[in-house]
mmCIF file of C-alpha atoms in Angstrom:
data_model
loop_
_atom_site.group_PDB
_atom_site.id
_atom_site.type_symbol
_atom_site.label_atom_id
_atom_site.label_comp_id
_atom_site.label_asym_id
_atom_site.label_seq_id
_atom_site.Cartn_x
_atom_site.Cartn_y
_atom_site.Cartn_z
ATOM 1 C CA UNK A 1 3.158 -50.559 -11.457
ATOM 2 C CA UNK A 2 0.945 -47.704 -9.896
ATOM 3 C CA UNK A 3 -1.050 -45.393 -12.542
ATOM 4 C CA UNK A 4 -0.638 -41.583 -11.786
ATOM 5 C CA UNK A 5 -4.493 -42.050 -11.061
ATOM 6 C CA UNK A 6 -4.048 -44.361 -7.807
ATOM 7 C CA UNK A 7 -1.166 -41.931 -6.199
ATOM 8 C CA UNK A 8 -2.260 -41.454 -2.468
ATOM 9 C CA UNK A 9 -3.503 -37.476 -1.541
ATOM 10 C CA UNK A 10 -2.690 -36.889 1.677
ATOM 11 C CA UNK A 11 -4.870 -34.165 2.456
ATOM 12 C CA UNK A 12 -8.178 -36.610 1.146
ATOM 13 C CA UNK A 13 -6.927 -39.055 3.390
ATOM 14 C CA UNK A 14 -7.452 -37.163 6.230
ATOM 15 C CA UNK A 15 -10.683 -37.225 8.804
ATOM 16 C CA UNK A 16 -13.308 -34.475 8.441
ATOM 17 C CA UNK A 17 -12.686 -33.246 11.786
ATOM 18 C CA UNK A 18 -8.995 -32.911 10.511
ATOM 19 C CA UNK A 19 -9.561 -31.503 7.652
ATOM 20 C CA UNK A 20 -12.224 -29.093 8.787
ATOM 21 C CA UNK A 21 -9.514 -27.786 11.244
ATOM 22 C CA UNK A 22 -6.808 -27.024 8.424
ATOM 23 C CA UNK A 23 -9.450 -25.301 6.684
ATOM 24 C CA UNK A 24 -10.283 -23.144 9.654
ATOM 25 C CA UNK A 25 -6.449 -22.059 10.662
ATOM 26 C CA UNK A 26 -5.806 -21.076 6.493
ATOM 27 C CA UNK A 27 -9.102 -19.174 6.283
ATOM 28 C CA UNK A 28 -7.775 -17.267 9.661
ATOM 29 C CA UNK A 29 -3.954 -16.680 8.096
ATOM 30 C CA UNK A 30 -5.138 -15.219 5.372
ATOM 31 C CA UNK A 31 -7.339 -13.144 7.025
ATOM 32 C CA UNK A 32 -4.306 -12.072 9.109
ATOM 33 C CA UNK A 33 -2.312 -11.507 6.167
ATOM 34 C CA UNK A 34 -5.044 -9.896 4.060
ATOM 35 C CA UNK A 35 -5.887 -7.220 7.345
ATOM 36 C CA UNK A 36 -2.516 -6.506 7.426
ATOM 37 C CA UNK A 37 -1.500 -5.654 4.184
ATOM 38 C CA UNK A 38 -4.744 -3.501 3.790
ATOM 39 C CA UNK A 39 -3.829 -1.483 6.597
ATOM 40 C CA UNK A 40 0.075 -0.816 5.432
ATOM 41 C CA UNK A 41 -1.714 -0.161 2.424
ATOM 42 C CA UNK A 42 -4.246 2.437 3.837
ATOM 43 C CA UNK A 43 -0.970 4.023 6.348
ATOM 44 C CA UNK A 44 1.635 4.471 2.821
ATOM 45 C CA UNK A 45 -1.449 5.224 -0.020
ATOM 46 C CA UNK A 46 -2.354 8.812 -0.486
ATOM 47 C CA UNK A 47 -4.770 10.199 1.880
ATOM 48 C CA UNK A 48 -8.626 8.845 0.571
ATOM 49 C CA UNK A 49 -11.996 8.276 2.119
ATOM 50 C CA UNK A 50 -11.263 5.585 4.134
ATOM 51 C CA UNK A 51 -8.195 6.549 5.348
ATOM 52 C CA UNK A 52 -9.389 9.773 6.844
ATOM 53 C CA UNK A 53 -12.533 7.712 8.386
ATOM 54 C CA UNK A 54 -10.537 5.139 9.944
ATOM 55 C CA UNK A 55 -7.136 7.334 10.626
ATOM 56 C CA UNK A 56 -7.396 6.636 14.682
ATOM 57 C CA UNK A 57 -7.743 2.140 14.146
ATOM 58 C CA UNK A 58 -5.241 2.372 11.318
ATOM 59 C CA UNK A 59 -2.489 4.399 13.295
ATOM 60 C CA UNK A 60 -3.028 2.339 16.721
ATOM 61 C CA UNK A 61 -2.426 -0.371 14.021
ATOM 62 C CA UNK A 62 1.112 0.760 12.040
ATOM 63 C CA UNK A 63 2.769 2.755 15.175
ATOM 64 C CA UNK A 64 5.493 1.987 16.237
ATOM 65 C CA UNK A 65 5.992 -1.664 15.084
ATOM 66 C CA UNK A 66 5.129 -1.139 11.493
ATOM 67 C CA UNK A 67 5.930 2.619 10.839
ATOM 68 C CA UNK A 68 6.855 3.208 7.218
ATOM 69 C CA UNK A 69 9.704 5.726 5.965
ATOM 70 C CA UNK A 70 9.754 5.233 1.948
ATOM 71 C CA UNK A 71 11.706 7.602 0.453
ATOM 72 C CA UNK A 72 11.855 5.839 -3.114
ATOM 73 C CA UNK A 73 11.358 8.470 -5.332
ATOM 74 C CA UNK A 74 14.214 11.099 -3.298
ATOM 75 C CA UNK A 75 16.836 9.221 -1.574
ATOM 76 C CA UNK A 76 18.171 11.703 1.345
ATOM 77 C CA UNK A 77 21.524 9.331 1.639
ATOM 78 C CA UNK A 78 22.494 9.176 5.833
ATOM 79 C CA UNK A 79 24.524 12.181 6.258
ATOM 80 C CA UNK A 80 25.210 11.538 9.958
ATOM 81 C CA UNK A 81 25.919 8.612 12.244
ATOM 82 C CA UNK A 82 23.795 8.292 15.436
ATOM 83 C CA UNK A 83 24.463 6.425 18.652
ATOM 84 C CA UNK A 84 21.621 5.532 20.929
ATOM 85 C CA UNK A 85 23.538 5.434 24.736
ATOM 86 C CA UNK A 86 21.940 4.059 27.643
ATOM 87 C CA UNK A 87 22.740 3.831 31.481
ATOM 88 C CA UNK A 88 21.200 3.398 35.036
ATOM 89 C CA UNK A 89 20.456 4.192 38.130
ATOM 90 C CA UNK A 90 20.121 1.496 40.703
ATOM 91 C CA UNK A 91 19.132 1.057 44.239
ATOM 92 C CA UNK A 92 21.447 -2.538 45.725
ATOM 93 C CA UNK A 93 20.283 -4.067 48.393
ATOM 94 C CA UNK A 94 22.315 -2.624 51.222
ATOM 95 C CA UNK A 95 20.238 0.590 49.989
ATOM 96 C CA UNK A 96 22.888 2.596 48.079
ATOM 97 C CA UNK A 97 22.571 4.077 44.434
ATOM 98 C CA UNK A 98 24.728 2.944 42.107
ATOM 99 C CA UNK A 99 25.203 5.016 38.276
ATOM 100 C CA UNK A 100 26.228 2.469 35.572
ATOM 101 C CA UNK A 101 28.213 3.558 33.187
ATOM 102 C CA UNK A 102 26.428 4.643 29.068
ATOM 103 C CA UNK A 103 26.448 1.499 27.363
ATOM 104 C CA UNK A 104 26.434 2.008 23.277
ATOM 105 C CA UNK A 105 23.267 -0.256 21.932
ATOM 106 C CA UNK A 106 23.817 0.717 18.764
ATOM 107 C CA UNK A 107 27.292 0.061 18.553
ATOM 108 C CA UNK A 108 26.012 -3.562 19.478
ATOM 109 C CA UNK A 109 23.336 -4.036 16.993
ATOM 110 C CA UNK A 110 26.234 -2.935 14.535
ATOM 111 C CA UNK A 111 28.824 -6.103 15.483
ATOM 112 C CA UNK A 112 25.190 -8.160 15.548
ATOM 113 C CA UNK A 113 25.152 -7.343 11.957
ATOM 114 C CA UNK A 114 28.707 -7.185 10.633
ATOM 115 C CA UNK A 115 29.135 -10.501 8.813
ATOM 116 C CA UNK A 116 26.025 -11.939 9.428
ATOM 117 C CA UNK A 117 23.929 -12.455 5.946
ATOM 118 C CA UNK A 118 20.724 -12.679 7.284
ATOM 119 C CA UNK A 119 20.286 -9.913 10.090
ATOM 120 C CA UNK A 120 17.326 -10.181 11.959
ATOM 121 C CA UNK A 121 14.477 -6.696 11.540
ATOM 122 C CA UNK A 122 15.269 -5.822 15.096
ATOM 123 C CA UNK A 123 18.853 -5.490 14.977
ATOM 124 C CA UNK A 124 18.398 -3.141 11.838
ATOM 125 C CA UNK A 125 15.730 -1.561 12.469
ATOM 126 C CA UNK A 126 14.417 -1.545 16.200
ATOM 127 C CA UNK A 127 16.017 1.114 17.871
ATOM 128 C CA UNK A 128 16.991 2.878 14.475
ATOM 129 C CA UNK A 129 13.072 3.548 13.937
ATOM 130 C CA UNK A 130 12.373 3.695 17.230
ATOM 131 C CA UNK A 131 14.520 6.950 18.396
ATOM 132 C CA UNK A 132 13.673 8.123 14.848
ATOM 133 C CA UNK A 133 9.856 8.545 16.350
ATOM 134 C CA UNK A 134 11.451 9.919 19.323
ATOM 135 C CA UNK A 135 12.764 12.906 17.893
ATOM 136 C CA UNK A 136 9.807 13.740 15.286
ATOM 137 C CA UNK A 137 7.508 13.231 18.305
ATOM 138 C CA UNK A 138 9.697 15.541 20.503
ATOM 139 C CA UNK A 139 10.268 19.328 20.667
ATOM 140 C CA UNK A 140 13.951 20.810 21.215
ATOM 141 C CA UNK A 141 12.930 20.614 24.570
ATOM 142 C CA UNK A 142 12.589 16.676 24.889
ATOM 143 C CA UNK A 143 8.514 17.204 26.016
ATOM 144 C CA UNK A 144 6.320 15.378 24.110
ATOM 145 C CA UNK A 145 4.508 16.498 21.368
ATOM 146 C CA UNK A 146 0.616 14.883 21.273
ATOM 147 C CA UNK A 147 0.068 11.378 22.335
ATOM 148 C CA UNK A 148 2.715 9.587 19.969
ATOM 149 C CA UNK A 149 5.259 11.304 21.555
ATOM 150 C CA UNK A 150 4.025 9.561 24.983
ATOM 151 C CA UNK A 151 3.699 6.368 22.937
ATOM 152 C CA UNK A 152 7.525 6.705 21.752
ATOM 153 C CA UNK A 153 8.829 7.499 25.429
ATOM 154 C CA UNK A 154 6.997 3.813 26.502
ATOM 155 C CA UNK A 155 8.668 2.076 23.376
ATOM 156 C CA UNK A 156 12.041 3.644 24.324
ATOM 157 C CA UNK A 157 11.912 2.917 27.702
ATOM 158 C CA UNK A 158 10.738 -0.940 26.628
ATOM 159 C CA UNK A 159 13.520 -1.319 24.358
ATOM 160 C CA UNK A 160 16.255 -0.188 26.623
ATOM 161 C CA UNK A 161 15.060 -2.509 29.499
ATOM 162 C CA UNK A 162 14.302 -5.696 27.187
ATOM 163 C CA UNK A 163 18.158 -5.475 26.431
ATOM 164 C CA UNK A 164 20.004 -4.755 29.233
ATOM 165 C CA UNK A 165 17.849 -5.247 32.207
ATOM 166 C CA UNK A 166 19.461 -8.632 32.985
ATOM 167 C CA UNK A 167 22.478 -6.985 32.660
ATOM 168 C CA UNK A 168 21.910 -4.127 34.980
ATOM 169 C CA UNK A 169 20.690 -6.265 37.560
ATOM 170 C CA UNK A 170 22.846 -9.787 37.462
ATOM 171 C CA UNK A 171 25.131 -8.388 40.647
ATOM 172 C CA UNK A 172 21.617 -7.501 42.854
ATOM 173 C CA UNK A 173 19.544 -4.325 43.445
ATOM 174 C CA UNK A 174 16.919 -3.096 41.331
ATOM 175 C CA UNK A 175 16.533 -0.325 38.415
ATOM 176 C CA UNK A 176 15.384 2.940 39.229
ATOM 177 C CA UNK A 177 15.599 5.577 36.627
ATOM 178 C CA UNK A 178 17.433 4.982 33.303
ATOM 179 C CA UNK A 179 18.840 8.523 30.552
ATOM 180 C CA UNK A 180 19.002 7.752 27.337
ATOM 181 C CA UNK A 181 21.168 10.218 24.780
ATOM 182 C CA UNK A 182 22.480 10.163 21.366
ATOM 183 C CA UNK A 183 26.103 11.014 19.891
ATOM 184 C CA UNK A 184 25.743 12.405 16.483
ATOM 185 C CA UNK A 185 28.555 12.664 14.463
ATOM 186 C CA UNK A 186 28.610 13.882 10.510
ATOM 187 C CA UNK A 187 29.758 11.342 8.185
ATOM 188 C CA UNK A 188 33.239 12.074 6.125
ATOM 189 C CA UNK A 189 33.375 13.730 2.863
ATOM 190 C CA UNK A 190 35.115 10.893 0.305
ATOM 191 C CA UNK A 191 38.360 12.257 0.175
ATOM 192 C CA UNK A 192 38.524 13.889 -3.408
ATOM 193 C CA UNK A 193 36.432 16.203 -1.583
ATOM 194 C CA UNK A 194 37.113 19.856 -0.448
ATOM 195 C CA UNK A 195 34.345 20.567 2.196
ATOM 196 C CA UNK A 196 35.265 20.430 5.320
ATOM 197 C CA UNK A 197 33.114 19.117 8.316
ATOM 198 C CA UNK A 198 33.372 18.811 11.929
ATOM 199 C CA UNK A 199 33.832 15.164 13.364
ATOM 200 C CA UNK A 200 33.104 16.414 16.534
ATOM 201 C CA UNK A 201 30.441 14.618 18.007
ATOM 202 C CA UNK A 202 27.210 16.443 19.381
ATOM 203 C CA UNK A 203 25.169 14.886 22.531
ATOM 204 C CA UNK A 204 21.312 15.283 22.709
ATOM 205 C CA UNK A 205 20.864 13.759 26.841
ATOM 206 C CA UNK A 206 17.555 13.255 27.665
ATOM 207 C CA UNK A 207 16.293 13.665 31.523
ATOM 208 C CA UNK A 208 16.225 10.672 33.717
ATOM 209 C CA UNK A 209 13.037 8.355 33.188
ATOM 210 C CA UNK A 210 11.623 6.405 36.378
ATOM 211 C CA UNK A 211 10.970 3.008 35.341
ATOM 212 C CA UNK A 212 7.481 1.321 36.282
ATOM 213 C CA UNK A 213 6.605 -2.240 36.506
ATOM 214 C CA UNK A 214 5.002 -2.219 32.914
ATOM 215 C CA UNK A 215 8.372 -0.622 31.630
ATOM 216 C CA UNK A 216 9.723 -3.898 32.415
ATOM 217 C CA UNK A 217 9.848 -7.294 30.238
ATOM 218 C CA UNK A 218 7.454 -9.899 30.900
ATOM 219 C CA UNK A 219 8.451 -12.217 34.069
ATOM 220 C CA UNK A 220 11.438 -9.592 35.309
ATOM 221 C CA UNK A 221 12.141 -8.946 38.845
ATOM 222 C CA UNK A 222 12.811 -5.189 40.095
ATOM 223 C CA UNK A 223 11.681 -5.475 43.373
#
């Protein structure tokens, strides 16, 4: 019968060289993990030293990927629904231009959710967050407003063409220009309610945005 005392350990077994090399690639996670959560720390904690020294590194950091929104301590509940529309503008190859027709992308992250227990961060949050810094970057206008409004026009434009360049181009031709606009419509008073509200939806179009090559994903074809 084998004592406790003569139970094999893997990781001793190992070679040096092999053991030097799990050491290494922990000691870099952690470093990963530890830089990260200093700098979500530095973007949500109130503004200190360090913060205002290093404000530049730890925005290029957060925006847009990480952008926080906590609003733990007053709730604003959603009092509107918004729906992010895209469409297209293509040139086929017998020269013509073609207009698709708006396609709803946040109708579809909505039936990628519905049922699904474990929804992935993109479907929920993606394009949710990223028009949100779209429109606080933005004037009434739609002209940018300092260099993160810039930086949310790229992330936009990137997010509309991951999804639905294949799409756009499966029949031939290439992509142009692409709009973008949102339908806002107010959300329904419960009905022991007396206010009244309009369901009428409101459109906010943007102006037509010429795509570039680094618009598009890695490896597409628009040419």
């Amino acid at each position: 019968m084998q004592s406790y005392g003569d139970e094999p350990r893997p990781l001793a077994a190992l070679s040096l060289p092999s053991r030097i090399i799990i050491g290494t690639a922990a000691c870099a996670v952690a470093v990963v993990v530890a830089v990260h959560v200093a700098m979500m720390f530095l973007h949500v904690a109130p503004s200190n030293t360090l913060s205002k020294q290093q404000g530049a590194l730890i925005s290029d950091y957060v925006y847009p990927e990480y952008e926080q929104n906590w609003k733990l301590f007053a709730p604003n509940p959603l009092q509107q629904n918004t729906h992010v529309q895209v469409r297209a503008q293509l040139r086929t190859e017998d020269g013509a231009a073609r207009t698709t027709g708006w396609t709803d992308l946040t109708a579809r992250d909505g039936r990628a959710i519905l049922h699904n227990p474990l929804p992935s961060h993109t479907q929920q949050n993606q394009l949710r967050r990223g028009w949100e810094l779209f429109l606080n970057t933005h004037n009434a206008q739609n002209r940018p407003v300092g260099l993160r409004g810039e930086l949310s026009e790229r992330y936009i434009r990137r997010i509309v063409l991951l999804r639905m360049e294949g799409e756009w181009t499966r029949s031939g031709g290439r992509i142009e220009r692409i709009q973008v606009r949102s339908q806002t419509t107010a959300v329904r008073p419960p009905p022991w309610s007396s206010e009244k509200i309009s369901d009428k939806p409101v459109f906010r179009v943007l102006p037509w945005w010429q795509v570039t090559a680094d618009d598009l994903p890695k490896g597409a074809n628009n040419q």
